[in-house]
PDB file of C-alpha atoms and ligand atoms in Angstrom:
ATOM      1  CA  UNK A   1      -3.579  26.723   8.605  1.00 43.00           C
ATOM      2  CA  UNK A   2      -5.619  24.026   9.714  1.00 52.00           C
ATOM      3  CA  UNK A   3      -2.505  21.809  11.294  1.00 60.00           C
ATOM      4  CA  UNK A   4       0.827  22.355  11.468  1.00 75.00           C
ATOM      5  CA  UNK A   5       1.753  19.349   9.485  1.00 90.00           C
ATOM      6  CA  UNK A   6       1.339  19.255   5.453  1.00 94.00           C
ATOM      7  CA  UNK A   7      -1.639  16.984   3.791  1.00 96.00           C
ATOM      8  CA  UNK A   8       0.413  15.269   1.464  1.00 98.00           C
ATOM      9  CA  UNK A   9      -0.749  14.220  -1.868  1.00 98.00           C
ATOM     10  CA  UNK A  10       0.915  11.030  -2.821  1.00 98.00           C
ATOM     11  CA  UNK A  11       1.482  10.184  -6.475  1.00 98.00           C
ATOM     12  CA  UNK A  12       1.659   6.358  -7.069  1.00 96.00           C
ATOM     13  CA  UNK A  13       3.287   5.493 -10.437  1.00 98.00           C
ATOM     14  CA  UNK A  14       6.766   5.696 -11.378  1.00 97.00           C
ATOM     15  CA  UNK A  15       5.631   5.454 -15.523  1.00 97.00           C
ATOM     16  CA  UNK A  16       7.617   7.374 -17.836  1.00 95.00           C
ATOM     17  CA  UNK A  17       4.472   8.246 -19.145  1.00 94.00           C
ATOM     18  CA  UNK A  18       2.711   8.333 -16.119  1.00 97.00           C
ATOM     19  CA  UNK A  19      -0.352  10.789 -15.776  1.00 98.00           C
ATOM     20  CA  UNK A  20      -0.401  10.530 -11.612  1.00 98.00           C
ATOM     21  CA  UNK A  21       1.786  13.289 -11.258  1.00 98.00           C
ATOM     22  CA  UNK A  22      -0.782  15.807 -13.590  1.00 97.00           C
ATOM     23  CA  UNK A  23      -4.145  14.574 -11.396  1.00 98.00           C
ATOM     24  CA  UNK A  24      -1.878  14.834  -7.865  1.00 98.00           C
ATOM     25  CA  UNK A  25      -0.665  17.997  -8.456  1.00 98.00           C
ATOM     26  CA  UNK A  26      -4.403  19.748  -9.546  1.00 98.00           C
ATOM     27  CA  UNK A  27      -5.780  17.899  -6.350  1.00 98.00           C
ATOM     28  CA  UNK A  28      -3.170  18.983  -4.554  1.00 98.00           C
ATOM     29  CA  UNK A  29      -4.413  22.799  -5.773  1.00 97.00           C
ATOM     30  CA  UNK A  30      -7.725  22.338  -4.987  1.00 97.00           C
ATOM     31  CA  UNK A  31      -6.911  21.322  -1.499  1.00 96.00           C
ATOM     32  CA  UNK A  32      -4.422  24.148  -1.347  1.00 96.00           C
ATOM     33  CA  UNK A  33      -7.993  26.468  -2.061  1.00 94.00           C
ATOM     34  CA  UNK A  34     -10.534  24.256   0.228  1.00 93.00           C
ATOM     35  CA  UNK A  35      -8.332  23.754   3.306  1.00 92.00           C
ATOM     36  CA  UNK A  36      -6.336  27.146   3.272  1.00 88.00           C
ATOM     37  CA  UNK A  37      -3.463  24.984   4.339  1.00 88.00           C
ATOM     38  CA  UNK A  38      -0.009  23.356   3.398  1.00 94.00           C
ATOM     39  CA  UNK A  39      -0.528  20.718   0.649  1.00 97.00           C
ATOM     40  CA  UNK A  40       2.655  19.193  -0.789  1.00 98.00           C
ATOM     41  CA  UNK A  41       2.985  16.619  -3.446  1.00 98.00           C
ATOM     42  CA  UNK A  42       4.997  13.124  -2.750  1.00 98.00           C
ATOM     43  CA  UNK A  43       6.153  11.915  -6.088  1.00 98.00           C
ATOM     44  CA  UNK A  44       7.294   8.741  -4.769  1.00 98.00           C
ATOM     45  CA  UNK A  45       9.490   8.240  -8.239  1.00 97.00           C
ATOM     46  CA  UNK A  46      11.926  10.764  -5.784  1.00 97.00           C
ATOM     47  CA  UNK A  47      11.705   9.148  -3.148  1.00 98.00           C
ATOM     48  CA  UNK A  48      13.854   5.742  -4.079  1.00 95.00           C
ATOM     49  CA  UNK A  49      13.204   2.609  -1.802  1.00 98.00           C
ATOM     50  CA  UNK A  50      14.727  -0.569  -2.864  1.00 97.00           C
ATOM     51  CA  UNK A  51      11.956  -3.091  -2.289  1.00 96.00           C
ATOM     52  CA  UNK A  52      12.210  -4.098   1.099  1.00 93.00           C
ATOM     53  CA  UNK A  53      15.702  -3.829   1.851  1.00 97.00           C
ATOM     54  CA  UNK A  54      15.492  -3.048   5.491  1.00 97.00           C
ATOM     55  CA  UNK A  55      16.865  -6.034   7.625  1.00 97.00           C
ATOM     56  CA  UNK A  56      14.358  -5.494  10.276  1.00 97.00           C
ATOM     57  CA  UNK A  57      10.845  -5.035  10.272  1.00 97.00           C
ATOM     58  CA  UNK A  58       9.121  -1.396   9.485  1.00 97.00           C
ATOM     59  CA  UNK A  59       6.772  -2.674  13.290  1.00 97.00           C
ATOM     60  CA  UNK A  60      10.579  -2.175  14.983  1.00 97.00           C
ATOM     61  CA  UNK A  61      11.337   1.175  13.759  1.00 96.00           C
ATOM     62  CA  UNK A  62      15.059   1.014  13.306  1.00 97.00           C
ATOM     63  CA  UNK A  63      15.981   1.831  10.110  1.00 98.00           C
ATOM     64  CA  UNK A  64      19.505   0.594   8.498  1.00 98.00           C
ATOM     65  CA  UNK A  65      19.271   2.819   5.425  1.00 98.00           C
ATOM     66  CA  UNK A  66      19.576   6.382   5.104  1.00 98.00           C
ATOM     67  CA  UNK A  67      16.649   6.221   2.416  1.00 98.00           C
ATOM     68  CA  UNK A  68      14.485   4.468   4.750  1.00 98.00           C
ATOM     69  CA  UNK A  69      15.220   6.789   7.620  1.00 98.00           C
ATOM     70  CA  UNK A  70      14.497  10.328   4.995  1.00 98.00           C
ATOM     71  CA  UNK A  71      11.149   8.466   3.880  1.00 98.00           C
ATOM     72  CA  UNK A  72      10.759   7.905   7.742  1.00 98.00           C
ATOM     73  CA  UNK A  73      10.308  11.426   8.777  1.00 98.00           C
ATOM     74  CA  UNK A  74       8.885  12.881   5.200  1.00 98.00           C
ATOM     75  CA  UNK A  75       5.670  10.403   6.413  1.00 98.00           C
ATOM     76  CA  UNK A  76       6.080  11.353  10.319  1.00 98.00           C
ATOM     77  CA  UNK A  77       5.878  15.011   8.988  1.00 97.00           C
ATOM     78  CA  UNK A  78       2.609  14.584   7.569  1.00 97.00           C
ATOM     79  CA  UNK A  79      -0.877  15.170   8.867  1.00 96.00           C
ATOM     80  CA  UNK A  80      -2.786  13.739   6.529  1.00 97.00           C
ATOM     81  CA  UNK A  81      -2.560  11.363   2.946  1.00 98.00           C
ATOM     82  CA  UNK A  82      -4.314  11.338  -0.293  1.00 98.00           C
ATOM     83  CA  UNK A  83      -3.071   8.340  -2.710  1.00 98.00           C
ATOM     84  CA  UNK A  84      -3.301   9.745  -6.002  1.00 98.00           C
ATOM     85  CA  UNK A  85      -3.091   6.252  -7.772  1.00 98.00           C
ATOM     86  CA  UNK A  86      -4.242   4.176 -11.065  1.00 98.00           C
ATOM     87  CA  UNK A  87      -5.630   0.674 -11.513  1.00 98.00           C
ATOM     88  CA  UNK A  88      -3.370  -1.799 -12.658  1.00 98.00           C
ATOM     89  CA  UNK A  89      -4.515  -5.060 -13.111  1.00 98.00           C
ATOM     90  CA  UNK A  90      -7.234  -4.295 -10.245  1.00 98.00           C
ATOM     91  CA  UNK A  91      -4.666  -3.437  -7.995  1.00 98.00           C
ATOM     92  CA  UNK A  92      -2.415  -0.698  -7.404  1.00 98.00           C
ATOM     93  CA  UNK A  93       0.820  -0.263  -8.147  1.00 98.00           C
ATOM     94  CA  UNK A  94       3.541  -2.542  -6.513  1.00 98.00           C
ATOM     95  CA  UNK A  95       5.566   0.615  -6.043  1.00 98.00           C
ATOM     96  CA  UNK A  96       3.168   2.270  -3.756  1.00 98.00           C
ATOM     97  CA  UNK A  97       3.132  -0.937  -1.628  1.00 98.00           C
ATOM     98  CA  UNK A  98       6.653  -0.942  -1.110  1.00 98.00           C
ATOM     99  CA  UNK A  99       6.473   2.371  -0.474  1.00 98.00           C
ATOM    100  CA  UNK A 100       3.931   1.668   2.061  1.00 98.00           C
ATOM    101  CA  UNK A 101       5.472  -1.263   4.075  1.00 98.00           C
ATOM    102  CA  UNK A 102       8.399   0.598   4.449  1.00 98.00           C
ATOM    103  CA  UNK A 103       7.640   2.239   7.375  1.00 98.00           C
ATOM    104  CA  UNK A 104       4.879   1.394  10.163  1.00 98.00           C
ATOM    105  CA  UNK A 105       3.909   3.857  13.164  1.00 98.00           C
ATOM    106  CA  UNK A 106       4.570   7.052  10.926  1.00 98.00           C
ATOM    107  CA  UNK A 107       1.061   6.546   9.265  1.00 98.00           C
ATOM    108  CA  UNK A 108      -0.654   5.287  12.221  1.00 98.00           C
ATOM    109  CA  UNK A 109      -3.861   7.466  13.304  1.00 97.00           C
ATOM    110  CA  UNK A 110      -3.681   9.784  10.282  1.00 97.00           C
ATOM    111  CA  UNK A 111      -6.189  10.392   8.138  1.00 97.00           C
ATOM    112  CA  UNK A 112      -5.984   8.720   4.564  1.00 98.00           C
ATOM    113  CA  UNK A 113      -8.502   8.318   1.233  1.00 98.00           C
ATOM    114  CA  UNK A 114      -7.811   7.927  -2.624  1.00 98.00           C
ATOM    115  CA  UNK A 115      -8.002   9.346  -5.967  1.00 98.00           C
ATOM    116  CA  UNK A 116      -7.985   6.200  -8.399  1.00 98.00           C
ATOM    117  CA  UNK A 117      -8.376   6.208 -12.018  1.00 98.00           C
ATOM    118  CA  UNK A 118      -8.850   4.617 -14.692  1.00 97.00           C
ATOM    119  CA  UNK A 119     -11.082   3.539 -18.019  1.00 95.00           C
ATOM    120  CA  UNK A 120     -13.548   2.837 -14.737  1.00 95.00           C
ATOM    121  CA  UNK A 121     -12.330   4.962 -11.904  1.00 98.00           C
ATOM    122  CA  UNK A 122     -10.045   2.175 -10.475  1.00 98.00           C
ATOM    123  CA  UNK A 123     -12.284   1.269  -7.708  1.00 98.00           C
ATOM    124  CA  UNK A 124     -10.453  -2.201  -7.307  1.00 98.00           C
ATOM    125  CA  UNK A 125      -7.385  -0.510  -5.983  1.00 98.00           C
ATOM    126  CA  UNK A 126      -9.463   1.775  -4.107  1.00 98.00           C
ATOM    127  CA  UNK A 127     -10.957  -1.319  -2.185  1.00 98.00           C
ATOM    128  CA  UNK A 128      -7.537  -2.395  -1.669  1.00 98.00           C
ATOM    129  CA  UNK A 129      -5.796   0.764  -0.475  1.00 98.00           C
ATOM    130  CA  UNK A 130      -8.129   1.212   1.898  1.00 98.00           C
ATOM    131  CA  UNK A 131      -7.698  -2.203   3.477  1.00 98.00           C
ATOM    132  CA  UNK A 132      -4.230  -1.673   3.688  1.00 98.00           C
ATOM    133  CA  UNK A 133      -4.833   1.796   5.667  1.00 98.00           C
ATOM    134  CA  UNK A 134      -6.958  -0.107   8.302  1.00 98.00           C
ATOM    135  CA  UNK A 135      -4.197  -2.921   8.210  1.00 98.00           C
ATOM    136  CA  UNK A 136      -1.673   0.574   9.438  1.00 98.00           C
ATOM    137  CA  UNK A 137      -4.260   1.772  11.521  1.00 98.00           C
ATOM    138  CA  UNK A 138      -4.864   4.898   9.666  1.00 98.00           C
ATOM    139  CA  UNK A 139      -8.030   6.627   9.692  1.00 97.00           C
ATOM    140  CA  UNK A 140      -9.772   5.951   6.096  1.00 97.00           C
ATOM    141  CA  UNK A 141     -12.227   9.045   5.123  1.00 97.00           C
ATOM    142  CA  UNK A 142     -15.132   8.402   4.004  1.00 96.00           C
ATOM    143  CA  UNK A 143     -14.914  10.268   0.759  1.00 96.00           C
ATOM    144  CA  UNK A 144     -12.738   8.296  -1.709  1.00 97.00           C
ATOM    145  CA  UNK A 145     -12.880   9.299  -5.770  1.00 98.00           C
ATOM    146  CA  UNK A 146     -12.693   7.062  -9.162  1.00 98.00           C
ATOM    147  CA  UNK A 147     -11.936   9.154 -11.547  1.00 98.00           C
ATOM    148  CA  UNK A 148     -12.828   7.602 -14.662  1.00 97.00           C
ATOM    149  CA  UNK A 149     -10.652   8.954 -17.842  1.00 96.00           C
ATOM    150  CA  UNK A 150     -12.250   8.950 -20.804  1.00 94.00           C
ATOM    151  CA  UNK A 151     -11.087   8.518 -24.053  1.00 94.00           C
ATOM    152  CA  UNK A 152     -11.800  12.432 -25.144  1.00 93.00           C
ATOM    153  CA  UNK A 153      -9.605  13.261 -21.887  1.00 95.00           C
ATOM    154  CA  UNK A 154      -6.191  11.490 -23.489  1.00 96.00           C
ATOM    155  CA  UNK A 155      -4.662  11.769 -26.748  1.00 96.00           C
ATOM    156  CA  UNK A 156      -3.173   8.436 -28.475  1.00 94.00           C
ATOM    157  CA  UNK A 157      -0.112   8.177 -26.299  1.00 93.00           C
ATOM    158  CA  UNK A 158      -2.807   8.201 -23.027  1.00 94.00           C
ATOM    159  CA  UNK A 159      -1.643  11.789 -21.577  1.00 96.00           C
ATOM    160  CA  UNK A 160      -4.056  13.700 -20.585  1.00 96.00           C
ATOM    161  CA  UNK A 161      -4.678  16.780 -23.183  1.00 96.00           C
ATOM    162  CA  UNK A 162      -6.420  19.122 -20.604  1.00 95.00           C
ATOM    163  CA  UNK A 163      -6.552  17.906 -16.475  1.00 95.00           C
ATOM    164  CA  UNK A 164      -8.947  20.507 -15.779  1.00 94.00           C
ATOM    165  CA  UNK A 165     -11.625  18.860 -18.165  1.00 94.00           C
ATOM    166  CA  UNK A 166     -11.046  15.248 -16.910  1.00 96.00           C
ATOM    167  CA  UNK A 167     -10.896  16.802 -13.073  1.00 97.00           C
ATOM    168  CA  UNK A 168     -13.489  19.135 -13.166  1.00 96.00           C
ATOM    169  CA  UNK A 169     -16.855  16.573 -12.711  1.00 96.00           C
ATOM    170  CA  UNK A 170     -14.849  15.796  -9.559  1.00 97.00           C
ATOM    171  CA  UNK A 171     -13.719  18.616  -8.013  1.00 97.00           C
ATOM    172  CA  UNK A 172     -16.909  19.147  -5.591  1.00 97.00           C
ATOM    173  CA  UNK A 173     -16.490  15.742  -4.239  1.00 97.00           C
ATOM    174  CA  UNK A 174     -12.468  16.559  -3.861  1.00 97.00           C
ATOM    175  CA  UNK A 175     -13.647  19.789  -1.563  1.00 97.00           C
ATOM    176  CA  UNK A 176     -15.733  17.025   0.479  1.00 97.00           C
ATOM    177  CA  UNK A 177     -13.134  15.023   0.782  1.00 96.00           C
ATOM    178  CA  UNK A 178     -10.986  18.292   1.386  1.00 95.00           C
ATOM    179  CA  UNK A 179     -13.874  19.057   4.402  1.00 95.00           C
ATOM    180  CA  UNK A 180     -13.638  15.453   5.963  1.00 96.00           C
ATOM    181  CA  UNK A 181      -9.605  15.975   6.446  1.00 95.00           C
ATOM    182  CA  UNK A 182     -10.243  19.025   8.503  1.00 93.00           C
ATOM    183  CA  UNK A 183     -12.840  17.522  10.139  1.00 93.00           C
ATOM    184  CA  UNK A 184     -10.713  14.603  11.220  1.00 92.00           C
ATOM    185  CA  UNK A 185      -7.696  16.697  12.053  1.00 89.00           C
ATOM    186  CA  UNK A 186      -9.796  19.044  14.352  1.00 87.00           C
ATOM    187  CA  UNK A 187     -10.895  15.684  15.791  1.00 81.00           C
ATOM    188  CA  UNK A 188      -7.329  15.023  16.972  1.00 75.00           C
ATOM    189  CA  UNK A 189      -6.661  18.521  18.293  1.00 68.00           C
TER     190      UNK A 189
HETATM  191  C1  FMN B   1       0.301  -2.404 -15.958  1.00 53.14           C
HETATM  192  C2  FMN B   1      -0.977  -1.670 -16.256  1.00 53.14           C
HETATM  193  C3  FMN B   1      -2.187  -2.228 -15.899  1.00 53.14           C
HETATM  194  C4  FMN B   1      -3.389  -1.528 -16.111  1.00 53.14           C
HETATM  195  N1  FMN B   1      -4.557  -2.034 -15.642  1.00 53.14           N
HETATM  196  C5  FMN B   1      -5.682  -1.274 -15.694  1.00 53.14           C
HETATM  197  C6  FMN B   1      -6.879  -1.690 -15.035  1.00 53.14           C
HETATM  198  O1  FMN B   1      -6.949  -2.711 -14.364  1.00 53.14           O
HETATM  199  N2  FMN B   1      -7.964  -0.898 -15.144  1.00 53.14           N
HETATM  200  C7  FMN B   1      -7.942   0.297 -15.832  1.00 53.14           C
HETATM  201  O2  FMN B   1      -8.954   1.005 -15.892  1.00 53.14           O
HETATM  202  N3  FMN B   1      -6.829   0.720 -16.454  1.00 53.14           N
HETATM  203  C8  FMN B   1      -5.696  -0.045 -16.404  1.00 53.14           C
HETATM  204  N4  FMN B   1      -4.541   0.398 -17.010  1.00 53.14           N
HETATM  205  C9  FMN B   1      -4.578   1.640 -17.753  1.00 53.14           C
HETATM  206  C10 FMN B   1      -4.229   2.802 -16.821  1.00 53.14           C
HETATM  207  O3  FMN B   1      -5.391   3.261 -16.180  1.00 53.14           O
HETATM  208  C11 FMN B   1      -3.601   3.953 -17.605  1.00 53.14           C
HETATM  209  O4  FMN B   1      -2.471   3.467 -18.319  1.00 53.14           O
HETATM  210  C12 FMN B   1      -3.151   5.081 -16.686  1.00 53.14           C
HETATM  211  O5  FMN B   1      -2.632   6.135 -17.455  1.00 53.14           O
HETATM  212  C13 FMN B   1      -2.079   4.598 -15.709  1.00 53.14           C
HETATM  213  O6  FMN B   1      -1.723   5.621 -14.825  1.00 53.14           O
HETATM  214  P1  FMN B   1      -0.268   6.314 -14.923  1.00 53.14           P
HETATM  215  O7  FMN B   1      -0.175   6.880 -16.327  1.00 53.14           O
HETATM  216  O8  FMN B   1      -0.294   7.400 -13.897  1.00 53.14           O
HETATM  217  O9  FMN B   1       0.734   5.262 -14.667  1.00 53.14           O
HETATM  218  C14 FMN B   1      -3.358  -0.286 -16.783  1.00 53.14           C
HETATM  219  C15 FMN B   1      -2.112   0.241 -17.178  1.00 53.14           C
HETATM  220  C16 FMN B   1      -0.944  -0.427 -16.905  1.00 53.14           C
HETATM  221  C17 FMN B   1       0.382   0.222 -17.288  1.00 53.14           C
END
């Protein structure tokens, strides 16, 4: 165990047919393997937050809602984040945003990177995540991944027909990334 709090792998789309939760959970595995730690899947779709329906701001920390106050101390728990998100539109998705601004001093200081993907790796919404983990003083790795899904890697209905083949060019560069978050977290020992 490298820390004593989980990395947790954050899936961010809610789509039906959403493939976030297939690439989270076989980064979450490899991490599992690299780090020799606890690595635990968010899937934010169970974690409902009613876009911002707090009366105060996240800054304040006083949370009306019971939701807000569970999604408080599932992201105080963690030690460190990977966004497992697509590109929509050159941004990410408005859910993980919300998701996000909910809360304000339980991602402060922690690690964070990305998985993106899309047709070309999604590195618009990488740029953008990672502004918005300076702009909650989080510590960005250096290492973030575009995955880039090819059109052999889905079938017609755009679900991925085997994760390991779309994932595997990429799993070297998810053990770096996997070495930079127990790099930083021995930092803050
Ligand atoms: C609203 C929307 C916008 C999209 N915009 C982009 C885009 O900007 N670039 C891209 O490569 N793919 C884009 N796509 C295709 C997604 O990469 C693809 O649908 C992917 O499966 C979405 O991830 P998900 O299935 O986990 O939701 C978009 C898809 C949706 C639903």
């Amino acid at each position: 165990m490298i820390h004593a709090s989980p990395a947790l792998v954050i899936a961010g789309s809610l789509r039906p047919q959403r493939i976030a939760l297939r690439i989270a959970e076989w980064v979450a595995e490899i991490g599992r393997e690299t780090m020799n730690a606890a690595v635990e899947v968010v899937d934010l779709k169970a974690w409902p937050l009613p876009m911002d329906d707090e009366p105060g701001v996240p800054a304040a920390g006083v949370y009306e809602h019971e939701h807000t106050r569970a999604w408080s101390r599932k992201i105080a728990g963690g030690g460190a984040f990977v966004f497992v998100t697509p590109q929509y539109n050159w941004g990410y998705p408005a859910p993980l945003k919300n998701a996000l601004d909910f809360l304000y001093r339980e991602w402060h200081g922690k690690p964070a990177t990305s998985v993106t993907y899309g047709t070309r790796g999604g590195g618009k919404a990488a740029d953008q995540i990672h502004q918005v983990f300076e702009g909650l003083h989080m510590r960005p790795l250096g290492t973030r991944i575009e995955v880039a899904i090819a059109d052999d890697h889905v079938n017609q209905d755009w679900q991925l027909t085997d994760v390991a083949a779309a994932m595997g060019p990429y799993a070297s560069l998810i053990r770096q990334l996997d070495a930079e978050i127990i790099e930083a977290l021995q930092d803050s020992q």
